[in-house]
CSV table of N, CA and C in Angstrom, one decimal:
chain,number,residue,atom,x,y,z
A,1,MET,N,53.6,-96.1,-146.8
A,1,MET,CA,52.6,-97.1,-147.2
A,1,MET,C,51.7,-97.2,-146.0
A,2,PRO,N,50.4,-97.1,-146.2
A,2,PRO,CA,49.4,-97.2,-145.0
A,2,PRO,C,49.4,-98.7,-144.5
A,3,PRO,N,49.1,-98.8,-143.2
A,3,PRO,CA,49.0,-100.2,-142.7
A,3,PRO,C,47.8,-100.9,-143.3
A,4,GLU,N,47.9,-102.2,-143.3
A,4,GLU,CA,46.9,-103.0,-143.9
A,4,GLU,C,45.7,-103.1,-142.9
A,5,PRO,N,44.5,-103.1,-143.4
A,5,PRO,CA,43.3,-103.2,-142.5
A,5,PRO,C,43.3,-104.6,-142.0
A,6,PRO,N,42.7,-104.8,-140.7
A,6,PRO,CA,42.7,-106.1,-140.1
A,6,PRO,C,41.8,-107.0,-141.0
A,7,ASP,N,42.1,-108.3,-141.0
A,7,ASP,CA,41.2,-109.2,-141.7
A,7,ASP,C,39.9,-109.5,-140.9
A,8,ALA,N,39.0,-110.1,-141.6
A,8,ALA,CA,37.6,-110.3,-141.0
A,8,ALA,C,37.7,-111.2,-139.7
A,9,SER,N,38.6,-112.1,-139.7
A,9,SER,CA,38.7,-113.0,-138.5
A,9,SER,C,39.3,-112.2,-137.3
A,10,THR,N,40.2,-111.3,-137.5
A,10,THR,CA,40.7,-110.4,-136.4
A,10,THR,C,39.6,-109.5,-135.9
A,11,VAL,N,38.8,-108.9,-136.8
A,11,VAL,CA,37.7,-108.1,-136.3
A,11,VAL,C,36.7,-108.9,-135.6
A,12,SER,N,36.4,-110.1,-136.1
A,12,SER,CA,35.4,-110.9,-135.4
A,12,SER,C,35.9,-111.3,-134.0
A,13,GLY,N,37.2,-111.6,-133.9
A,13,GLY,CA,37.8,-112.0,-132.6
A,13,GLY,C,37.7,-110.9,-131.6
A,14,HIS,N,38.0,-109.7,-132.1
A,14,HIS,CA,37.9,-108.5,-131.2
A,14,HIS,C,36.4,-108.3,-130.7
A,15,LEU,N,35.5,-108.5,-131.7
A,15,LEU,CA,34.1,-108.3,-131.3
A,15,LEU,C,33.6,-109.3,-130.3
A,16,GLN,N,34.1,-110.6,-130.5
A,16,GLN,CA,33.7,-111.6,-129.5
A,16,GLN,C,34.4,-111.3,-128.2
A,17,GLY,N,35.6,-110.8,-128.2
A,17,GLY,CA,36.2,-110.4,-126.9
A,17,GLY,C,35.4,-109.3,-126.2
A,18,LEU,N,35.0,-108.3,-127.0
A,18,LEU,CA,34.2,-107.2,-126.4
A,18,LEU,C,32.9,-107.8,-125.9
A,19,ALA,N,32.3,-108.7,-126.6
A,19,ALA,CA,31.0,-109.3,-126.2
A,19,ALA,C,31.2,-110.0,-124.8
A,20,ARG,N,32.2,-110.8,-124.7
A,20,ARG,CA,32.5,-111.5,-123.5
A,20,ARG,C,32.8,-110.6,-122.3
A,21,ARG,N,33.5,-109.5,-122.6
A,21,ARG,CA,33.8,-108.5,-121.6
A,21,ARG,C,32.5,-107.8,-121.1
A,22,ILE,N,31.7,-107.4,-122.0
A,22,ILE,CA,30.4,-106.7,-121.6
A,22,ILE,C,29.6,-107.7,-120.7
A,23,ARG,N,29.5,-108.9,-121.1
A,23,ARG,CA,28.7,-109.8,-120.3
A,23,ARG,C,29.3,-110.1,-119.0
A,24,ALA,N,30.6,-110.3,-118.9
A,24,ALA,CA,31.2,-110.6,-117.6
A,24,ALA,C,31.1,-109.3,-116.7
A,25,LEU,N,31.3,-108.2,-117.2
A,25,LEU,CA,31.2,-106.9,-116.4
A,25,LEU,C,29.7,-106.7,-115.9
A,26,ARG,N,28.8,-107.0,-116.8
A,26,ARG,CA,27.3,-106.9,-116.4
A,26,ARG,C,27.0,-107.8,-115.3
A,27,GLU,N,27.5,-109.1,-115.4
A,27,GLU,CA,27.2,-110.1,-114.4
A,27,GLU,C,27.9,-109.8,-113.1
A,28,ARG,N,29.1,-109.3,-113.2
A,28,ARG,CA,29.9,-108.9,-112.0
A,28,ARG,C,29.1,-107.8,-111.2
A,29,ARG,N,28.5,-107.0,-111.9
A,29,ARG,CA,27.7,-105.9,-111.2
A,29,ARG,C,26.3,-106.3,-110.8
A,30,GLY,N,26.0,-107.6,-111.0
A,30,GLY,CA,24.7,-108.1,-110.6
A,30,GLY,C,23.5,-107.6,-111.4
A,31,LEU,N,23.8,-107.1,-112.6
A,31,LEU,CA,22.7,-106.6,-113.5
A,31,LEU,C,22.1,-107.7,-114.3
A,32,THR,N,20.8,-107.7,-114.4
A,32,THR,CA,20.1,-108.6,-115.4
A,32,THR,C,20.3,-107.9,-116.8
A,33,GLN,N,20.0,-108.7,-117.8
A,33,GLN,CA,20.1,-108.1,-119.2
A,33,GLN,C,19.0,-107.0,-119.3
A,34,GLU,N,17.9,-107.2,-118.6
A,34,GLU,CA,16.8,-106.2,-118.7
A,34,GLU,C,17.3,-104.8,-118.0
A,35,ASP,N,17.9,-105.0,-116.8
A,35,ASP,CA,18.4,-103.8,-116.1
A,35,ASP,C,19.5,-103.1,-116.9
A,36,PHE,N,20.4,-103.9,-117.5
A,36,PHE,CA,21.5,-103.4,-118.3
A,36,PHE,C,21.0,-102.7,-119.5
A,37,ALA,N,20.0,-103.3,-120.2
A,37,ALA,CA,19.5,-102.7,-121.4
A,37,ALA,C,18.8,-101.3,-121.1
A,38,ALA,N,18.1,-101.3,-120.0
A,38,ALA,CA,17.4,-100.1,-119.6
A,38,ALA,C,18.4,-99.0,-119.3
A,39,ARG,N,19.5,-99.3,-118.6
A,39,ARG,CA,20.5,-98.4,-118.3
A,39,ARG,C,21.2,-97.8,-119.5
A,40,CYS,N,21.3,-98.7,-120.5
A,40,CYS,CA,22.0,-98.3,-121.8
A,40,CYS,C,21.1,-97.6,-122.7
A,41,GLY,N,19.8,-97.7,-122.5
A,41,GLY,CA,18.8,-97.2,-123.5
A,41,GLY,C,18.7,-98.0,-124.7
A,42,ILE,N,18.9,-99.3,-124.6
A,42,ILE,CA,18.7,-100.2,-125.8
A,42,ILE,C,17.7,-101.3,-125.5
A,43,SER,N,17.3,-102.0,-126.4
A,43,SER,CA,16.4,-103.1,-126.2
A,43,SER,C,17.1,-104.3,-125.6
A,44,VAL,N,16.3,-105.1,-124.9
A,44,VAL,CA,16.9,-106.3,-124.3
A,44,VAL,C,17.5,-107.3,-125.4
A,45,SER,N,16.8,-107.3,-126.5
A,45,SER,CA,17.2,-108.2,-127.6
A,45,SER,C,18.6,-107.7,-128.2
A,46,PHE,N,18.7,-106.4,-128.3
A,46,PHE,CA,20.0,-105.8,-128.8
A,46,PHE,C,21.1,-106.1,-127.8
A,47,ALA,N,20.8,-105.9,-126.5
A,47,ALA,CA,21.8,-106.2,-125.4
A,47,ALA,C,22.2,-107.7,-125.5
A,48,SER,N,21.3,-108.6,-125.8
A,48,SER,CA,21.6,-110.0,-125.9
A,48,SER,C,22.5,-110.2,-127.1
A,49,LEU,N,22.2,-109.5,-128.3
A,49,LEU,CA,23.1,-109.6,-129.5
A,49,LEU,C,24.5,-109.1,-129.2
A,50,LEU,N,24.6,-108.0,-128.5
A,50,LEU,CA,25.9,-107.4,-128.1
A,50,LEU,C,26.7,-108.4,-127.3
A,51,GLU,N,26.1,-109.1,-126.3
A,51,GLU,CA,26.8,-110.0,-125.5
A,51,GLU,C,27.2,-111.3,-126.2
A,52,ARG,N,26.5,-111.6,-127.3
A,52,ARG,CA,26.9,-112.8,-128.0
A,52,ARG,C,27.8,-112.4,-129.2
A,53,GLY,N,28.1,-111.1,-129.4
A,53,GLY,CA,29.0,-110.7,-130.4
A,53,GLY,C,28.4,-110.8,-131.8
A,54,GLU,N,27.1,-110.7,-131.8
A,54,GLU,CA,26.4,-110.8,-133.1
A,54,GLU,C,26.1,-109.5,-133.7
A,55,ARG,N,26.3,-108.4,-132.9
A,55,ARG,CA,26.1,-107.1,-133.5
A,55,ARG,C,27.3,-106.2,-133.0
A,56,SER,N,27.7,-105.3,-133.9
A,56,SER,CA,28.8,-104.4,-133.7
A,56,SER,C,28.2,-103.1,-133.1
A,57,PRO,N,28.5,-102.7,-131.9
A,57,PRO,CA,27.9,-101.5,-131.4
A,57,PRO,C,28.5,-100.2,-132.0
A,58,SER,N,27.6,-99.2,-132.1
A,58,SER,CA,28.1,-97.9,-132.5
A,58,SER,C,28.9,-97.3,-131.4
A,59,TYR,N,29.5,-96.2,-131.7
A,59,TYR,CA,30.3,-95.4,-130.7
A,59,TYR,C,29.4,-94.9,-129.6
A,60,GLU,N,28.2,-94.4,-130.0
A,60,GLU,CA,27.2,-93.9,-129.0
A,60,GLU,C,26.8,-95.1,-128.1
A,61,THR,N,26.6,-96.3,-128.7
A,61,THR,CA,26.2,-97.4,-127.8
A,61,THR,C,27.3,-97.8,-126.9
A,62,LEU,N,28.5,-97.8,-127.4
A,62,LEU,CA,29.7,-98.1,-126.5
A,62,LEU,C,29.7,-97.1,-125.3
A,63,LEU,N,29.5,-95.8,-125.6
A,63,LEU,CA,29.5,-94.9,-124.5
A,63,LEU,C,28.4,-95.2,-123.5
A,64,GLN,N,27.2,-95.6,-124.0
A,64,GLN,CA,26.1,-95.9,-123.1
A,64,GLN,C,26.4,-97.2,-122.3
A,65,VAL,N,27.0,-98.1,-122.9
A,65,VAL,CA,27.4,-99.4,-122.2
A,65,VAL,C,28.4,-99.1,-121.1
A,66,ALA,N,29.4,-98.3,-121.5
A,66,ALA,CA,30.4,-97.9,-120.5
A,66,ALA,C,29.8,-97.2,-119.3
A,67,ALA,N,28.9,-96.3,-119.6
A,67,ALA,CA,28.2,-95.5,-118.5
A,67,ALA,C,27.3,-96.5,-117.7
A,68,ALA,N,26.6,-97.4,-118.3
A,68,ALA,CA,25.8,-98.3,-117.6
A,68,ALA,C,26.6,-99.2,-116.7
A,69,LEU,N,27.8,-99.6,-117.1
A,69,LEU,CA,28.7,-100.4,-116.3
A,69,LEU,C,29.6,-99.6,-115.4
A,70,GLN,N,29.4,-98.3,-115.4
A,70,GLN,CA,30.2,-97.4,-114.5
A,70,GLN,C,31.7,-97.5,-114.8
A,71,LEU,N,32.1,-97.5,-116.0
A,71,LEU,CA,33.5,-97.6,-116.5
A,71,LEU,C,33.8,-96.5,-117.4
A,72,PRO,N,35.1,-96.1,-117.4
A,72,PRO,CA,35.5,-95.2,-118.5
A,72,PRO,C,35.5,-96.1,-119.8
A,73,LEU,N,35.3,-95.5,-120.9
A,73,LEU,CA,35.2,-96.2,-122.2
A,73,LEU,C,36.5,-97.0,-122.5
A,74,TYR,N,37.7,-96.4,-122.2
A,74,TYR,CA,38.9,-97.2,-122.4
A,74,TYR,C,39.0,-98.5,-121.7
A,75,GLU,N,38.4,-98.6,-120.5
A,75,GLU,CA,38.3,-99.8,-119.7
A,75,GLU,C,37.5,-100.8,-120.4
A,76,LEU,N,36.4,-100.4,-121.0
A,76,LEU,CA,35.5,-101.3,-121.7
A,76,LEU,C,36.2,-101.9,-123.0
A,77,LEU,N,37.0,-101.1,-123.6
A,77,LEU,CA,37.6,-101.5,-124.9
A,77,LEU,C,39.0,-102.2,-124.7
A,78,ARG,N,39.5,-102.3,-123.5
A,78,ARG,CA,40.8,-103.0,-123.3
A,78,ARG,C,40.7,-104.4,-123.9
A,79,LEU,N,41.8,-104.8,-124.4
A,79,LEU,CA,41.9,-106.1,-125.0
A,79,LEU,C,42.3,-107.2,-123.9
A,80,GLU,N,42.7,-106.8,-122.7
A,80,GLU,CA,43.1,-107.7,-121.7
A,80,GLU,C,41.9,-108.5,-121.3
A,81,ASP,N,42.2,-109.6,-120.5
A,81,ASP,CA,41.2,-110.5,-120.0
A,81,ASP,C,40.2,-109.7,-119.1
A,82,THR,N,39.0,-110.3,-119.1
A,82,THR,CA,37.9,-109.6,-118.2
A,82,THR,C,38.2,-109.7,-116.8
A,83,GLN,N,39.2,-110.5,-116.4
A,83,GLN,CA,39.5,-110.6,-114.9
A,83,GLN,C,40.1,-109.3,-114.5
A,84,ASP,N,40.7,-108.5,-115.4
A,84,ASP,CA,41.2,-107.2,-115.0
A,84,ASP,C,40.2,-106.2,-114.6
A,85,ALA,N,38.9,-106.5,-114.8
A,85,ALA,CA,37.8,-105.6,-114.5
A,85,ALA,C,37.8,-105.4,-113.0
A,86,GLY,N,38.3,-106.4,-112.2
A,86,GLY,CA,38.2,-106.3,-110.8
A,86,GLY,C,39.1,-105.1,-110.3
A,87,VAL,N,40.1,-104.8,-111.0
A,87,VAL,CA,40.9,-103.6,-110.6
A,87,VAL,C,40.1,-102.4,-110.5
A,88,HIS,N,39.2,-102.2,-111.5
A,88,HIS,CA,38.3,-101.0,-111.5
A,88,HIS,C,37.4,-101.0,-110.3
A,89,ARG,N,36.9,-102.2,-109.9
A,89,ARG,CA,36.0,-102.3,-108.8
A,89,ARG,C,36.8,-102.0,-107.5
A,90,LEU,N,38.0,-102.4,-107.4
A,90,LEU,CA,38.8,-102.1,-106.2
A,90,LEU,C,39.1,-100.6,-106.1
A,91,GLU,N,39.4,-100.0,-107.2
A,91,GLU,CA,39.7,-98.5,-107.3
A,91,GLU,C,38.4,-97.8,-106.9
A,92,THR,N,37.3,-98.2,-107.4
A,92,THR,CA,36.0,-97.5,-107.1
A,92,THR,C,35.7,-97.7,-105.6
A,93,PHE,N,36.0,-98.9,-105.0
A,93,PHE,CA,35.8,-99.1,-103.6
A,93,PHE,C,36.6,-98.1,-102.8
A,94,VAL,N,37.9,-98.0,-103.1
A,94,VAL,CA,38.8,-97.2,-102.4
A,94,VAL,C,38.3,-95.7,-102.5
A,95,ARG,N,38.0,-95.3,-103.7
A,95,ARG,CA,37.6,-93.9,-103.9
A,95,ARG,C,36.3,-93.5,-103.2
A,96,SER,N,35.3,-94.4,-103.4
A,96,SER,CA,34.0,-94.1,-102.8
A,96,SER,C,34.0,-94.0,-101.3
A,97,ARG,N,34.9,-94.7,-100.7
A,97,ARG,CA,35.0,-94.7,-99.2
A,97,ARG,C,36.0,-93.7,-98.7
A,98,GLY,N,36.7,-93.0,-99.6
A,98,GLY,CA,37.7,-92.0,-99.2
A,98,GLY,C,38.8,-92.6,-98.4
A,99,LEU,N,39.2,-93.8,-98.7
A,99,LEU,CA,40.3,-94.5,-97.9
A,99,LEU,C,41.6,-93.7,-98.0
A,100,SER,N,42.2,-93.6,-96.8
A,100,SER,CA,43.6,-93.0,-96.8
A,100,SER,C,44.6,-94.0,-97.3
A,101,ARG,N,45.8,-93.5,-97.4
A,101,ARG,CA,46.9,-94.3,-97.8
A,101,ARG,C,47.1,-95.4,-96.8
A,102,GLY,N,47.0,-95.1,-95.6
A,102,GLY,CA,47.2,-96.1,-94.5
A,102,GLY,C,46.1,-97.2,-94.6
A,103,ASP,N,44.8,-96.8,-94.9
A,103,ASP,CA,43.7,-97.7,-95.0
A,103,ASP,C,44.0,-98.7,-96.2
A,104,VAL,N,44.5,-98.1,-97.3
A,104,VAL,CA,44.8,-99.0,-98.5
A,104,VAL,C,45.9,-99.9,-98.1
A,105,ASP,N,47.0,-99.5,-97.4
A,105,ASP,CA,48.0,-100.3,-97.0
A,105,ASP,C,47.5,-101.5,-96.1
A,106,ARG,N,46.6,-101.2,-95.2
A,106,ARG,CA,46.0,-102.2,-94.4
A,106,ARG,C,45.2,-103.2,-95.2
A,107,LEU,N,44.4,-102.7,-96.2
A,107,LEU,CA,43.6,-103.5,-97.0
A,107,LEU,C,44.6,-104.5,-97.9
A,108,LEU,N,45.7,-103.9,-98.3
A,108,LEU,CA,46.6,-104.8,-99.1
A,108,LEU,C,47.3,-105.8,-98.2
A,109,THR,N,47.5,-105.5,-97.0
A,109,THR,CA,48.1,-106.5,-96.0
A,109,THR,C,47.2,-107.6,-95.8
A,110,VAL,N,45.9,-107.3,-95.6
A,110,VAL,CA,44.9,-108.4,-95.5
A,110,VAL,C,44.8,-109.2,-96.7
A,111,ALA,N,44.8,-108.6,-97.9
A,111,ALA,CA,44.7,-109.3,-99.2
A,111,ALA,C,46.0,-110.2,-99.3
A,112,GLU,N,47.1,-109.7,-99.0
A,112,GLU,CA,48.3,-110.5,-99.1
A,112,GLU,C,48.3,-111.8,-98.2
A,113,VAL,N,47.7,-111.6,-97.0
A,113,VAL,CA,47.6,-112.8,-96.1
A,113,VAL,C,46.6,-113.7,-96.6
A,114,MET,N,45.5,-113.2,-97.1
A,114,MET,CA,44.4,-114.1,-97.6
A,114,MET,C,44.8,-114.9,-98.9
A,115,PHE,N,45.6,-114.2,-99.8
A,115,PHE,CA,45.9,-114.9,-101.0
A,115,PHE,C,47.3,-115.4,-101.2
A,116,ASN,N,48.0,-115.4,-100.1
A,116,ASN,CA,49.4,-115.9,-100.2
A,116,ASN,C,49.4,-117.4,-100.1
A,117,GLU,N,49.8,-118.0,-101.2
A,117,GLU,CA,49.8,-119.5,-101.3
A,117,GLU,C,51.2,-120.0,-100.8
A,118,PRO,N,51.2,-121.2,-100.2
A,118,PRO,CA,52.5,-121.7,-99.8
A,118,PRO,C,53.5,-121.9,-101.0
A,119,SER,N,53.0,-122.3,-102.2
A,119,SER,CA,53.9,-122.5,-103.3
A,119,SER,C,54.6,-121.1,-103.7
A,120,ALA,N,53.9,-120.0,-103.5
A,120,ALA,CA,54.5,-118.7,-103.8
A,120,ALA,C,55.6,-118.3,-102.8
A,121,ARG,N,55.5,-118.8,-101.6
A,121,ARG,CA,56.5,-118.5,-100.6
A,121,ARG,C,57.7,-119.4,-100.6
A,122,GLY,N,57.6,-120.5,-101.3
A,122,GLY,CA,58.6,-121.6,-101.2
A,122,GLY,C,58.0,-122.7,-100.5
A,123,SER,N,58.8,-123.6,-99.9
A,123,SER,CA,58.3,-124.8,-99.2
A,123,SER,C,57.7,-124.3,-97.9
A,124,ALA,N,56.7,-125.1,-97.5
A,124,ALA,CA,56.0,-124.8,-96.2
A,124,ALA,C,57.0,-124.8,-95.0
A,125,ASP,N,58.0,-125.6,-95.1
A,125,ASP,CA,59.0,-125.7,-94.0
A,125,ASP,C,59.8,-124.4,-93.8
A,126,SER,N,60.1,-123.8,-95.0
A,126,SER,CA,60.9,-122.6,-94.9
A,126,SER,C,60.1,-121.3,-94.8
A,127,ALA,N,58.8,-121.4,-94.8
A,127,ALA,CA,57.9,-120.2,-94.8
A,127,ALA,C,57.9,-119.6,-93.4
A,128,PRO,N,58.1,-118.3,-93.3
A,128,PRO,CA,58.0,-117.7,-91.9
A,128,PRO,C,56.6,-117.9,-91.4
A,129,ALA,N,56.5,-117.9,-90.1
A,129,ALA,CA,55.2,-118.0,-89.5
A,129,ALA,C,54.4,-116.8,-89.7
A,130,PRO,N,53.1,-116.9,-90.0
A,130,PRO,CA,52.3,-115.6,-90.2
A,130,PRO,C,52.3,-114.8,-88.9
A,131,PRO,N,52.2,-113.5,-89.0
A,131,PRO,CA,52.2,-112.7,-87.8
A,131,PRO,C,50.9,-113.0,-87.0
A,132,GLU,N,51.1,-112.9,-85.7
A,132,GLU,CA,49.9,-113.0,-84.8
A,132,GLU,C,48.9,-111.9,-85.1
A,133,PRO,N,47.6,-112.3,-85.2
A,133,PRO,CA,46.6,-111.2,-85.4
A,133,PRO,C,46.6,-110.3,-84.1
A,134,ALA,N,46.3,-109.0,-84.4
A,134,ALA,CA,46.1,-108.1,-83.2
A,134,ALA,C,44.9,-108.6,-82.4
A,135,ARG,N,45.0,-108.3,-81.1
A,135,ARG,CA,43.9,-108.8,-80.2
A,135,ARG,C,43.1,-107.6,-79.7
A,136,CYS,N,41.9,-107.9,-79.2
A,136,CYS,CA,41.0,-106.9,-78.7
A,136,CYS,C,41.6,-106.1,-77.5
A,137,GLY,N,41.3,-104.9,-77.4
A,137,GLY,CA,41.8,-104.0,-76.4
A,137,GLY,C,41.1,-104.1,-75.1
A,138,GLU,N,40.0,-104.8,-75.0
A,138,GLU,CA,39.2,-104.9,-73.8
A,138,GLU,C,40.0,-105.9,-72.8
A,139,PRO,N,40.1,-105.5,-71.6
A,139,PRO,CA,40.9,-106.3,-70.6
A,139,PRO,C,40.3,-107.8,-70.6
A,140,GLY,N,41.2,-108.8,-70.7
A,140,GLY,CA,40.8,-110.1,-70.6
A,140,GLY,C,40.2,-110.7,-71.9
A,141,CYS,N,40.1,-109.9,-72.9
A,141,CYS,CA,39.5,-110.4,-74.2
A,141,CYS,C,40.7,-110.7,-75.2
A,142,GLU,N,40.7,-111.9,-75.7
A,142,GLU,CA,41.8,-112.2,-76.6
A,142,GLU,C,41.4,-112.4,-78.0
A,143,LYS,N,40.2,-112.0,-78.4
A,143,LYS,CA,39.6,-112.2,-79.7
A,143,LYS,C,40.3,-111.3,-80.7
A,144,PRO,N,40.4,-111.7,-82.0
A,144,PRO,CA,41.0,-110.8,-83.0
A,144,PRO,C,40.2,-109.5,-83.2
A,145,LEU,N,41.0,-108.5,-83.7
A,145,LEU,CA,40.4,-107.2,-83.9
A,145,LEU,C,39.4,-107.2,-85.0
A,146,LEU,N,38.4,-106.3,-84.9
A,146,LEU,CA,37.5,-106.0,-86.0
A,146,LEU,C,37.8,-104.6,-86.4
A,147,ALA,N,37.7,-103.6,-85.5
A,147,ALA,CA,37.9,-102.2,-85.8
A,147,ALA,C,38.1,-101.5,-84.5
A,148,ARG,N,38.8,-100.3,-84.6
A,148,ARG,CA,39.0,-99.4,-83.4
A,148,ARG,C,39.5,-100.1,-82.2
A,149,GLY,N,40.4,-101.1,-82.4
A,149,GLY,CA,41.1,-101.8,-81.3
A,149,GLY,C,40.2,-102.7,-80.6
A,150,LEU,N,39.0,-103.1,-81.2
A,150,LEU,CA,38.1,-104.0,-80.5
A,150,LEU,C,37.7,-105.2,-81.3
A,151,CYS,N,37.3,-106.3,-80.7
A,151,CYS,CA,36.8,-107.5,-81.4
A,151,CYS,C,35.4,-107.1,-81.9
A,152,ALA,N,34.8,-108.0,-82.6
A,152,ALA,CA,33.5,-107.8,-83.2
A,152,ALA,C,32.5,-107.5,-82.1
A,153,ALA,N,32.4,-108.4,-81.1
A,153,ALA,CA,31.4,-108.2,-80.0
A,153,ALA,C,31.6,-106.9,-79.3
A,154,HIS,N,32.8,-106.5,-78.9
A,154,HIS,CA,33.0,-105.3,-78.1
A,154,HIS,C,32.8,-104.1,-79.0
A,155,TYR,N,33.2,-104.2,-80.3
A,155,TYR,CA,33.0,-103.1,-81.2
A,155,TYR,C,31.5,-102.8,-81.3
A,156,HIS,N,30.7,-103.8,-81.6
A,156,HIS,CA,29.2,-103.6,-81.8
A,156,HIS,C,28.5,-103.2,-80.5
A,157,ARG,N,29.0,-103.7,-79.3
A,157,ARG,CA,28.5,-103.2,-78.1
A,157,ARG,C,28.7,-101.7,-77.9
A,158,ALA,N,30.0,-101.3,-78.2
A,158,ALA,CA,30.3,-99.9,-78.1
A,158,ALA,C,29.4,-99.0,-79.0
A,159,ARG,N,29.2,-99.5,-80.2
A,159,ARG,CA,28.4,-98.7,-81.2
A,159,ARG,C,26.9,-98.6,-80.6
A,160,ARG,N,26.4,-99.7,-80.1
A,160,ARG,CA,25.0,-99.7,-79.5
A,160,ARG,C,24.9,-98.7,-78.4
A,161,ARG,N,26.0,-98.7,-77.5
A,161,ARG,CA,26.0,-97.8,-76.3
A,161,ARG,C,26.0,-96.4,-76.8
A,162,LYS,N,26.8,-96.1,-77.8
A,162,LYS,CA,26.9,-94.8,-78.4
A,162,LYS,C,25.6,-94.3,-79.0
A,163,ALA,N,25.0,-95.2,-79.8
A,163,ALA,CA,23.7,-94.9,-80.4
A,163,ALA,C,22.6,-94.7,-79.4
A,164,ALA,N,22.6,-95.5,-78.3
A,164,ALA,CA,21.6,-95.3,-77.3
A,164,ALA,C,21.7,-94.0,-76.6
A,165,GLY,N,22.8,-93.4,-76.5
A,165,GLY,CA,23.0,-92.1,-75.9
A,165,GLY,C,23.0,-92.2,-74.4
A,166,PRO,N,23.3,-91.0,-73.8
A,166,PRO,CA,23.5,-91.0,-72.3
A,166,PRO,C,22.2,-91.1,-71.5
A,167,GLU,N,21.1,-90.8,-72.2
A,167,GLU,CA,19.8,-90.8,-71.5
A,167,GLU,C,19.3,-92.2,-71.1
A,168,THR,N,19.8,-93.2,-71.7
A,168,THR,CA,19.4,-94.6,-71.4
A,168,THR,C,20.4,-95.2,-70.5
A,169,GLY,N,21.5,-94.5,-70.1
A,169,GLY,CA,22.5,-95.1,-69.2
A,169,GLY,C,23.5,-95.9,-70.0
A,170,GLY,N,23.4,-96.1,-71.3
A,170,GLY,CA,24.4,-96.8,-72.1
A,170,GLY,C,24.3,-98.3,-71.9
A,171,ALA,N,23.2,-98.9,-71.4
A,171,ALA,CA,23.1,-100.3,-71.1
A,171,ALA,C,23.0,-101.0,-72.3
C-alpha cells in the first residue's frame, strides 16, 4: 500500500518553514533582497514571495537559492530550526582559513569559556575557577595573549616592524 500524500496543511507548514529559513539565511549573510534576487537570477518580487511562503519554488530555483546562500541544497531543505545554519558558517570559516586540528581545538576552548553558563556547571560555589589566561611573552608585560605569544600591543608592534623592513631600522 503506497504512503498517503501529505495534507495541504503539512505542505503549507513546510513551505512556511522553508520561507523562514531562506529569509533568515539571507539576513545572516547580510544580503538585501535585491542582492539575493540578483544572485539567484530571480526578480525581487519573486524573492519576496518566496520569503513569505506565498510561492513554491521549482527545483531549479531551489538550486539557485542554495548557490546564492553558499549552501548545499540539503542544508537549505533541512527541517530543523534556522539556528542550525550557524553550523555551516562555522564549517566554512574553518575550511576557508585552513585551520588545523589544533586551531579548531583552541577555537572550541574559547567558545566553551565564552558560552559556559554557571547554571550549566552547577552552583557557582562548586564551579572550578576558570584557568588563568596566558600572558604576553614580552618581559614585564602581563597583558593577555592575542597571538604568537604576544599581547595585542606587542603583536601589532612586531608586525609593523616586520612590515617596515630592515632598511628603516625597525622603529
